Coordinates of N, CA and C in Angstrom, one line a residue:
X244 N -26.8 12.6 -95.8 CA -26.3 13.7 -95.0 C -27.4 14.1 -93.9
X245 N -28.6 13.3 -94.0 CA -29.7 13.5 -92.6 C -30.0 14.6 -92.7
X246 N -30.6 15.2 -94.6 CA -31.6 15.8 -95.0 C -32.3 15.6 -95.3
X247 N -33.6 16.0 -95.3 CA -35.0 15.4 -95.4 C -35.7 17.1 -96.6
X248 N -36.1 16.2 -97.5 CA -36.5 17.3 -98.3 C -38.5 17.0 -97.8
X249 N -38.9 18.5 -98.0 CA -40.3 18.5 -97.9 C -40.9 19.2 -98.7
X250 N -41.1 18.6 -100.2 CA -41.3 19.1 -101.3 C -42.6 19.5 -102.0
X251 N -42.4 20.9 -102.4 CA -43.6 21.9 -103.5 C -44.6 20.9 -104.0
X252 N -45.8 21.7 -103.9 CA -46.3 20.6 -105.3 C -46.5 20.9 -106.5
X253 N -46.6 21.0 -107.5 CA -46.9 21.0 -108.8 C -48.4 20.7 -109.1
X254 N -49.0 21.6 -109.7 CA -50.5 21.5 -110.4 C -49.9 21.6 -111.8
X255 N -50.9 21.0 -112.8 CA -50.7 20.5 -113.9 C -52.8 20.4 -114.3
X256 N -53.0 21.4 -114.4 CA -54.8 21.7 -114.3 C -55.4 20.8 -112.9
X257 N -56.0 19.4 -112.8 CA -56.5 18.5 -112.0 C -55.5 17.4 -112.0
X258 N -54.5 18.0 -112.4 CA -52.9 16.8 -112.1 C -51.9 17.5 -111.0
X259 N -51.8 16.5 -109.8 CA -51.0 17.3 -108.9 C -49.9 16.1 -108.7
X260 N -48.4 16.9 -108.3 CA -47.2 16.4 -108.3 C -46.4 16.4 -107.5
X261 N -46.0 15.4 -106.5 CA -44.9 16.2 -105.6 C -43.4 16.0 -106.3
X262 N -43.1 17.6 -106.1 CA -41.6 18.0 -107.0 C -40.7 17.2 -106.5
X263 N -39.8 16.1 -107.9 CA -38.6 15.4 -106.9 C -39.5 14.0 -106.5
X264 N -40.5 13.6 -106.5 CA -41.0 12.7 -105.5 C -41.8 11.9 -106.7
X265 N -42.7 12.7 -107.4 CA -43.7 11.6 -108.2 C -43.5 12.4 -110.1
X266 N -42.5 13.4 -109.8 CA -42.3 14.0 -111.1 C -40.6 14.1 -110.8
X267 N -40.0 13.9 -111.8 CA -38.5 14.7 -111.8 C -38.4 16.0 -112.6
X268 N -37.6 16.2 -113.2 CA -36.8 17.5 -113.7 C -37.5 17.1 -114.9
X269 N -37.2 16.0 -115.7 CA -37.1 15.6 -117.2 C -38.5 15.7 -117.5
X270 N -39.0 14.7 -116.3 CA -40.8 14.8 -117.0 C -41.7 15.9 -117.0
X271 N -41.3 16.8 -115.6 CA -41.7 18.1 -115.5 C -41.6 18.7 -116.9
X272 N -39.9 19.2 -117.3 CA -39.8 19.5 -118.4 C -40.7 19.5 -120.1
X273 N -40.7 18.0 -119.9 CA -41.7 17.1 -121.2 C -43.3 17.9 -121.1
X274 N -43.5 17.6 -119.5 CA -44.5 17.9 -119.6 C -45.1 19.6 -120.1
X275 N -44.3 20.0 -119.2 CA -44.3 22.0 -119.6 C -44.2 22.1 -121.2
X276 N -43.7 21.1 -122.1 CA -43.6 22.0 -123.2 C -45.3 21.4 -124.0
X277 N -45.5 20.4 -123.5 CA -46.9 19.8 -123.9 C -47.7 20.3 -123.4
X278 N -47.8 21.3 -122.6 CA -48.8 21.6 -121.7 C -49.1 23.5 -122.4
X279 N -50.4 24.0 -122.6 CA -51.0 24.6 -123.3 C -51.0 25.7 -122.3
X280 N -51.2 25.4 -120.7 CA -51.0 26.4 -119.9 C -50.1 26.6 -118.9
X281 N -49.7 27.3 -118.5 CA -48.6 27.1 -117.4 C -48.8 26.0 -116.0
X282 N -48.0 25.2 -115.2 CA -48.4 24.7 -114.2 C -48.5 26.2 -113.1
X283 N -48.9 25.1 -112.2 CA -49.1 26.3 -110.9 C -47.9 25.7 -109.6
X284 N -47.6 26.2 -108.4 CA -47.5 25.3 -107.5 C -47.6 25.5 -106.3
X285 N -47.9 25.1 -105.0 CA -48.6 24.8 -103.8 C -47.0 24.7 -102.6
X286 N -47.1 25.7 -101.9 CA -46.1 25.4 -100.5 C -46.9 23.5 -99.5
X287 N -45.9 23.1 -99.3 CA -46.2 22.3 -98.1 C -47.5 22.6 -97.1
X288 N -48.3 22.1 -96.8 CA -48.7 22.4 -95.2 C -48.1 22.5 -93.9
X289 N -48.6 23.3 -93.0 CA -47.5 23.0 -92.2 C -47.8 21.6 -91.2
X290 N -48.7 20.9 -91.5 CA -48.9 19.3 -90.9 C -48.3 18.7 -91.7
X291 N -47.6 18.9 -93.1 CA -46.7 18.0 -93.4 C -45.1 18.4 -92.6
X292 N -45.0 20.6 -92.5 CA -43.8 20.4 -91.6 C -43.6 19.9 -90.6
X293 N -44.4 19.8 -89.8 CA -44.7 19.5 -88.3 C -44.7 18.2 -88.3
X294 N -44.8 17.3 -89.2 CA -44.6 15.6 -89.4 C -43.1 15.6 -89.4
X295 N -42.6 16.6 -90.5 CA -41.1 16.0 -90.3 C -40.2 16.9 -89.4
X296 N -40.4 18.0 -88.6 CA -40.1 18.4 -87.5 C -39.9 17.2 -86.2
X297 N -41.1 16.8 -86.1 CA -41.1 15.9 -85.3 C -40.1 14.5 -85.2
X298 N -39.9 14.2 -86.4 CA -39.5 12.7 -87.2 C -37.4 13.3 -86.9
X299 N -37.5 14.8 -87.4 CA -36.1 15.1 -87.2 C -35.7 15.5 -85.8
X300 N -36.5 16.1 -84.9 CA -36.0 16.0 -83.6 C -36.9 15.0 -82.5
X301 N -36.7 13.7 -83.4 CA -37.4 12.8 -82.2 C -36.3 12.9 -81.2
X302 N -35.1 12.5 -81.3 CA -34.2 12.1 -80.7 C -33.4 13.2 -79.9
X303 N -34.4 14.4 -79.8 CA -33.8 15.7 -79.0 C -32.8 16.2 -79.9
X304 N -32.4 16.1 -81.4 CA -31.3 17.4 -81.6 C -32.2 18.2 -82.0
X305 N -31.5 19.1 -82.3 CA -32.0 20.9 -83.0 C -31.9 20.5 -84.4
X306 N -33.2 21.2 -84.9 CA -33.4 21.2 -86.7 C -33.5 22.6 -86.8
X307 N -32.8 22.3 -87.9 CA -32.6 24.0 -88.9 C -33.3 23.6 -90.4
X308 N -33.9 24.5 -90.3 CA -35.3 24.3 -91.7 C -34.3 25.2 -92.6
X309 N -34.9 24.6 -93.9 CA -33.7 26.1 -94.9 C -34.6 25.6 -96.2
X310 N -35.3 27.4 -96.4 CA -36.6 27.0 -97.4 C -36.2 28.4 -98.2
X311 N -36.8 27.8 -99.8 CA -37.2 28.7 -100.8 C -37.5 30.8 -100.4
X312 N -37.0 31.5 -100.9 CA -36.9 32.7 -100.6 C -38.8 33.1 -100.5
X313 N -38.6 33.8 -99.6 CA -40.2 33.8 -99.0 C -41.0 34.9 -99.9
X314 N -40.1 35.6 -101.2 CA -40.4 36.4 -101.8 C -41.2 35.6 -103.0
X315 N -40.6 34.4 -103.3 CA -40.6 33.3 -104.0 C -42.4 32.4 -104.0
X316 N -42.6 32.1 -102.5 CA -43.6 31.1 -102.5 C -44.0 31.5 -101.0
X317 N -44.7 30.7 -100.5 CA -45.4 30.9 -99.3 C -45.3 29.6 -98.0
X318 N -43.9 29.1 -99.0 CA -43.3 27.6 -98.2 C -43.1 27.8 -96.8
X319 N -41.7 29.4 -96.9 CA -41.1 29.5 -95.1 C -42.6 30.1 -94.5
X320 N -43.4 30.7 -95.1 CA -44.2 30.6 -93.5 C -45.0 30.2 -93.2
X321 N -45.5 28.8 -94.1 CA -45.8 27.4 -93.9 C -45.1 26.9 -92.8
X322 N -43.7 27.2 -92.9 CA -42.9 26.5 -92.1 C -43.0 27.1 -90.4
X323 N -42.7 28.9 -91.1 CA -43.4 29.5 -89.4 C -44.5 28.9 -88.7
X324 N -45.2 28.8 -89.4 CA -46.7 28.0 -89.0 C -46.7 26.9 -88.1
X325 N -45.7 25.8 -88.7 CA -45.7 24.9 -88.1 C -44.7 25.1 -87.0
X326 N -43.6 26.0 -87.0 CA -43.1 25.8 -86.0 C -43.5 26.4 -84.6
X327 N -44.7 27.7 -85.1 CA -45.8 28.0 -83.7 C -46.3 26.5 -83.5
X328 N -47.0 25.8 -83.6 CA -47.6 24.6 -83.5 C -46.7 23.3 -82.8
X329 N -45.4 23.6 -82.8 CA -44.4 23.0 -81.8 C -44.1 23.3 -80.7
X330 N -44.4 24.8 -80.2 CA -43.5 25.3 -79.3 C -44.1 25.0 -77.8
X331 N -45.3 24.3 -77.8 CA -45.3 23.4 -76.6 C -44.5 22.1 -76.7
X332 N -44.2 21.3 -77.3 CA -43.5 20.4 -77.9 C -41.9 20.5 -77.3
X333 N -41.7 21.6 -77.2 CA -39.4 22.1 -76.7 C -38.7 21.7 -77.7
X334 N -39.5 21.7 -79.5 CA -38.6 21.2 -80.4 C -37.6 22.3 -80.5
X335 N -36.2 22.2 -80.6 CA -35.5 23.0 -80.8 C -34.8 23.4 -82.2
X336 N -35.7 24.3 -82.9 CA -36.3 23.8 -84.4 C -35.5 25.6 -84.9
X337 N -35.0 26.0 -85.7 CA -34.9 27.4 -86.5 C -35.1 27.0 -88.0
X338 N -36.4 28.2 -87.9 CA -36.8 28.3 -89.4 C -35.8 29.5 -90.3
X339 N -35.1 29.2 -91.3 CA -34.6 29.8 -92.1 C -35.1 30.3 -93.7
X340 N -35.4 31.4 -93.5 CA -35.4 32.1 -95.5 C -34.5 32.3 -96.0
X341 N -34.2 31.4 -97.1 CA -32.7 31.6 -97.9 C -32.6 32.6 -98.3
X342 N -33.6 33.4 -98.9 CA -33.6 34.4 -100.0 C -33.1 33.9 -101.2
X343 N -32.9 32.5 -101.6 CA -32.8 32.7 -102.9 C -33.3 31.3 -102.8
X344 N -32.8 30.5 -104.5 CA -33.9 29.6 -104.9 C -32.7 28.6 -105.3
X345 N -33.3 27.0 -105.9 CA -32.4 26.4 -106.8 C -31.0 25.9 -106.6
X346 N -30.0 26.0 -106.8 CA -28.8 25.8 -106.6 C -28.1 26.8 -105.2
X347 N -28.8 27.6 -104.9 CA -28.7 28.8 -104.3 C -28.6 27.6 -102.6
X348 N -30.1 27.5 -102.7 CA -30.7 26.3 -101.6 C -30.1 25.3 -101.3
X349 N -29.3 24.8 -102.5 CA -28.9 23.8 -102.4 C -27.5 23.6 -101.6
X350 N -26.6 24.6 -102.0 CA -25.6 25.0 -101.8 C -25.7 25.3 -99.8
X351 N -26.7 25.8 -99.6 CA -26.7 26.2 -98.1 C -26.8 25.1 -97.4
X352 N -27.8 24.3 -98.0 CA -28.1 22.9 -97.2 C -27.6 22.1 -97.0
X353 N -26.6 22.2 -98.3 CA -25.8 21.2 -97.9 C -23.9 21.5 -97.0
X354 N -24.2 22.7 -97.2 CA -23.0 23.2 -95.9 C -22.9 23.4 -94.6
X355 N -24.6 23.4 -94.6 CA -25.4 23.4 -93.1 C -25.3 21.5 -92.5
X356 N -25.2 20.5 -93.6 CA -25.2 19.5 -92.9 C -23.7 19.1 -93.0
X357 N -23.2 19.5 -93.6 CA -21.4 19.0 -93.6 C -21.2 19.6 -92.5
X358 N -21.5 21.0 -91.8 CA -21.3 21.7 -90.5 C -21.4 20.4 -89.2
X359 N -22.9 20.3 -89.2 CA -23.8 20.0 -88.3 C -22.6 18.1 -88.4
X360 N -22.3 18.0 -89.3 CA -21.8 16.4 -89.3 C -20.4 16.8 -88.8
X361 N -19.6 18.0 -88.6 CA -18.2 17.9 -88.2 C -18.6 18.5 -86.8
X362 N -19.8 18.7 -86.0 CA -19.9 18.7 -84.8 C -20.0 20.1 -84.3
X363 N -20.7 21.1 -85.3 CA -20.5 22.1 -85.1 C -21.9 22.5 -84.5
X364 N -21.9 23.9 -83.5 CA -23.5 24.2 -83.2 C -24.6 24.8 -83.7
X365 N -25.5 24.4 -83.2 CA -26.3 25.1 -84.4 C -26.5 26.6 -84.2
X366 N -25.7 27.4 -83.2 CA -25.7 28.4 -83.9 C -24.8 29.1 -84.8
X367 N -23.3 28.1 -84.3 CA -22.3 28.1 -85.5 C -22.6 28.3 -86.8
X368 N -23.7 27.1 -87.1 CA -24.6 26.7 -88.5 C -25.3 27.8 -88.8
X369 N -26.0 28.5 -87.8 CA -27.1 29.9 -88.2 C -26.2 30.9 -88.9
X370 N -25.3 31.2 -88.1 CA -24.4 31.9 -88.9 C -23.5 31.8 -90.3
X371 N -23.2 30.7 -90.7 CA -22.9 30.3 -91.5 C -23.6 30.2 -92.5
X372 N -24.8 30.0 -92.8 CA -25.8 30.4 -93.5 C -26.4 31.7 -93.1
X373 N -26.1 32.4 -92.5 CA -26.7 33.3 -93.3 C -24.8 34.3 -93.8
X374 N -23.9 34.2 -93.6 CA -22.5 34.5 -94.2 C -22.4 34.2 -95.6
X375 N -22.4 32.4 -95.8 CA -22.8 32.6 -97.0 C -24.0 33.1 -97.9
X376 N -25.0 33.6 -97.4 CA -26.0 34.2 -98.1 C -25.6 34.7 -98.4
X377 N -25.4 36.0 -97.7 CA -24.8 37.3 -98.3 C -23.9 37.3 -99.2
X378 N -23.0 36.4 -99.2 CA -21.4 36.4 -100.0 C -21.9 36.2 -101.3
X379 N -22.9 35.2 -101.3 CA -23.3 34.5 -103.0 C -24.5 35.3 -103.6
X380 N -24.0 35.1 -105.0 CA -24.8 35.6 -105.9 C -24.8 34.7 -107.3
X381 N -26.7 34.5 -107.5 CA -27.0 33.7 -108.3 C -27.0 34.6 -109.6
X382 N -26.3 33.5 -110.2 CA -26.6 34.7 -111.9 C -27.4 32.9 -112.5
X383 N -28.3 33.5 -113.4 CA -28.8 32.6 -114.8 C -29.5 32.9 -115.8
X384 N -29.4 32.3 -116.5 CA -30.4 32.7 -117.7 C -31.5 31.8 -118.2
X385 N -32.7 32.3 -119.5 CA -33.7 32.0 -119.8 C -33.2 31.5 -121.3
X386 N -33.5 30.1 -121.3 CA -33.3 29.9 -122.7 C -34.3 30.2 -123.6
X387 N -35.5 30.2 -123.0 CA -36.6 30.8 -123.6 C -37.5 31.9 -123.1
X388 N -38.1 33.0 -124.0 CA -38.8 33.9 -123.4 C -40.3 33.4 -123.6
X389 N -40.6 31.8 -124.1 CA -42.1 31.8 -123.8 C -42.4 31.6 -122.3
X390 N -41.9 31.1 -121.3 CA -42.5 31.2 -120.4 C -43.2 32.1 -119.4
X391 N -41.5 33.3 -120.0 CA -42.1 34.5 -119.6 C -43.1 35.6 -119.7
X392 N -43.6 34.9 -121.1 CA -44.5 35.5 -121.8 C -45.9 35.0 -121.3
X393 N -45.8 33.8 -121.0 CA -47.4 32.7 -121.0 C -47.6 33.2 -119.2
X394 N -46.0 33.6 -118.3 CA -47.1 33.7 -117.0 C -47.0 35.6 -116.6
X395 N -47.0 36.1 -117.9 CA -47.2 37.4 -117.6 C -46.1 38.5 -117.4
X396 N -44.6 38.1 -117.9 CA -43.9 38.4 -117.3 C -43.3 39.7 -118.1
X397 N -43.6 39.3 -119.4 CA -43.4 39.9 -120.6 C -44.6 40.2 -121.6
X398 N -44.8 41.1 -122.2 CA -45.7 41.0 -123.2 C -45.5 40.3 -124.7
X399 N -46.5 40.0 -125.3 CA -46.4 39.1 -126.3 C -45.3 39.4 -127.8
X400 N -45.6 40.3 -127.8 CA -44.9 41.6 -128.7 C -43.3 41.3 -128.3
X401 N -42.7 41.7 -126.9 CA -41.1 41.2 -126.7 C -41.1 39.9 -126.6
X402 N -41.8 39.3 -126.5 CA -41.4 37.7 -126.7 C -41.0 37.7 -127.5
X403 N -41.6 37.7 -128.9 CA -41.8 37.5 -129.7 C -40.7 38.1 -130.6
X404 N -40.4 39.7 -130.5 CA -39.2 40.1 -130.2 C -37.8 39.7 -130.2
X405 N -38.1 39.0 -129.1 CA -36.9 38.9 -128.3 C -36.3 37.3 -128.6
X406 N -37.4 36.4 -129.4 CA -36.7 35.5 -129.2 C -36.6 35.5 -131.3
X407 N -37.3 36.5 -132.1 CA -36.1 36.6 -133.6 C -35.4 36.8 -133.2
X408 N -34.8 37.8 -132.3 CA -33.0 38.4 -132.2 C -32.1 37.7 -131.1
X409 N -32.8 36.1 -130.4 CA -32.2 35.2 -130.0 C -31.6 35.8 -128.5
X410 N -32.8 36.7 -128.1 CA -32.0 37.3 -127.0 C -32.3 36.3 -124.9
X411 N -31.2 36.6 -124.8 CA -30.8 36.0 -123.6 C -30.9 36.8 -122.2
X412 N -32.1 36.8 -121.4 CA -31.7 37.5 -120.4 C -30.8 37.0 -119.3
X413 N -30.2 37.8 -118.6 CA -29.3 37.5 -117.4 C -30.1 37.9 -116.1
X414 N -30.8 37.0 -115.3 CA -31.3 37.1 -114.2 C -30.5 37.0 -112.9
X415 N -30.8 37.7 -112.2 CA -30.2 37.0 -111.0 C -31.5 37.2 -109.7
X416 N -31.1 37.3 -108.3 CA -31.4 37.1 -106.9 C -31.2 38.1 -106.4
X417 N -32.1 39.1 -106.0 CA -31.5 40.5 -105.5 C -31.5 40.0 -103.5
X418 N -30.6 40.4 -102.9 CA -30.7 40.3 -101.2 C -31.8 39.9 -100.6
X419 N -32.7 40.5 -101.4 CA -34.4 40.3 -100.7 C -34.7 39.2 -100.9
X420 N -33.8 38.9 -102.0 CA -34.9 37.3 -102.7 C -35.6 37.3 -103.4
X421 N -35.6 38.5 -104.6 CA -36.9 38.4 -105.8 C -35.8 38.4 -106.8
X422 N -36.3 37.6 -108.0 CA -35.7 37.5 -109.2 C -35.9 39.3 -110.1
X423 N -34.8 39.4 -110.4 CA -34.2 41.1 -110.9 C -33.5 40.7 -112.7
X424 N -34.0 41.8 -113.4 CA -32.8 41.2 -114.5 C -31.6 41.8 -114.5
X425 N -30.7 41.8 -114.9 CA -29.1 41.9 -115.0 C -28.5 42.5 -116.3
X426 N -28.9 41.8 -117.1 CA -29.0 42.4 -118.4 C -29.5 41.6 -119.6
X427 N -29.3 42.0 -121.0 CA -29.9 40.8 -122.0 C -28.7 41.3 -123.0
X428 N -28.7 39.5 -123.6 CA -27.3 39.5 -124.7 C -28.4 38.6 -125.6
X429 N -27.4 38.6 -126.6 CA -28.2 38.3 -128.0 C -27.2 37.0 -128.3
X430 N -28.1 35.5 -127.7 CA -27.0 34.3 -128.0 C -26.8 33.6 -127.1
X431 N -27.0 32.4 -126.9 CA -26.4 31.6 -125.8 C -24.9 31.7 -125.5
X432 N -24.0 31.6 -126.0 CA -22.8 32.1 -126.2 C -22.2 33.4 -125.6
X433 N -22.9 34.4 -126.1 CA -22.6 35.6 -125.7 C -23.3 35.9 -124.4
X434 N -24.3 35.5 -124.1 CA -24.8 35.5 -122.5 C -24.4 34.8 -121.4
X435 N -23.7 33.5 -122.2 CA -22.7 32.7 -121.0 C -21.2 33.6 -120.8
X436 N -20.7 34.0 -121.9 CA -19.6 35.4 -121.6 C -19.9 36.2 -120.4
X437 N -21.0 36.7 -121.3 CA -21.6 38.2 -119.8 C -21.6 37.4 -118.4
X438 N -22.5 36.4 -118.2 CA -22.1 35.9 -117.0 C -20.6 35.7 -116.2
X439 N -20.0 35.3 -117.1 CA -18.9 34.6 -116.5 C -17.8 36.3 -116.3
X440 N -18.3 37.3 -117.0 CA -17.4 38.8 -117.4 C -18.2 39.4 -115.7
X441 N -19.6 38.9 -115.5 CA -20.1 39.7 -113.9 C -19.8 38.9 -112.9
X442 N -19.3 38.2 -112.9 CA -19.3 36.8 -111.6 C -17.6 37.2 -111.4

């Protein structure tokens, strides 16, 4: 669909990873539960955006960037970065903040290129993403409260807590882009309910 992903990287102590690229989902996973401390992860440079800026509008079209919620990471203004670093260049480039993450991202990017492929303009497309932004809302949940525990998020005590009484938080994406809780159910079961009873 003539999208080009320009992917996070993963630290893993003195092990680094590009997400999607030299780790998937599975191993990441494997690896996080073997791993004693939390990983870390690293936005792009913007000389990696400015590589594929270039690579997508060799040919003179307009690129639309569409990155991780800037509440999130420090990727979109990596991307601002690089797109000051163009603008002798006449790339005709818009950098976008989804405000949200994950399926969220996914979902935009790929309506932004179904757009862009039925001949639509890119400001048609700007608008469009940011319409659906607004309209959607991410709900999910934590199947576990150790992680929330090991990067600070929680104290030891509600972890601990929280995961005898099998409890489930319901997270979502607030407008800004920062992950908010929603509520907590006691159950995988009864927290996919709640979901599907707020949606």
């Amino acid at each position: 669909m003539n999208i080009e992903l320009i992917p996070l990287k993963v630290h893993f102590g003195v092990e680094t990873y590009k997400d999607s690229v030299d780790m998937g989902p599975e191993a990441f996973f494997e690896k996080l539960a073997a791993s004693a401390s939390l990983p870390t992860t690293s936005q792009p440079s913007p000389v990696e955006f400015v590589e594929a800026y270039k690579r997508a509008g060799a040919s003179g079209a307009s690129v639309i960037s569409i990155h991780l919620s800037s509440r999130m990471s420090g990727t979109y203004q990596s991307a601002l970065l690089a797109k000051s670093m163009l603008e002798e260049d006449g790339c005709d480039l818009s950098v976008v903040d989804s405000r949200t993450a994950s399926y969220g991202i996914g979902m935009l990017v790929v309506c932004a290129a179904e757009a862009a492929r039925e001949g639509r303009s890119k400001e048609e497309i700007l608008e469009m993403i940011d319409t659906i932004r607004r309209q959607t809302k991410i709900y999910f949940l934590v199947d576990t409260l150790e992680y929330l525990q090991k990067g600070g998020r929680i104290g030891k005590a509600a972890a601990l807590l929280g995961s005898l009484l099998n409890i489930k938080p319901i997270l979502s994406i607030s407008e800004e882009g920062e992950v908010f809780p929603v509520d907590k159910v006691r159950g995988q079961k009864k927290a996919m309910g709640a979901v599907s009873w707020i949606c």
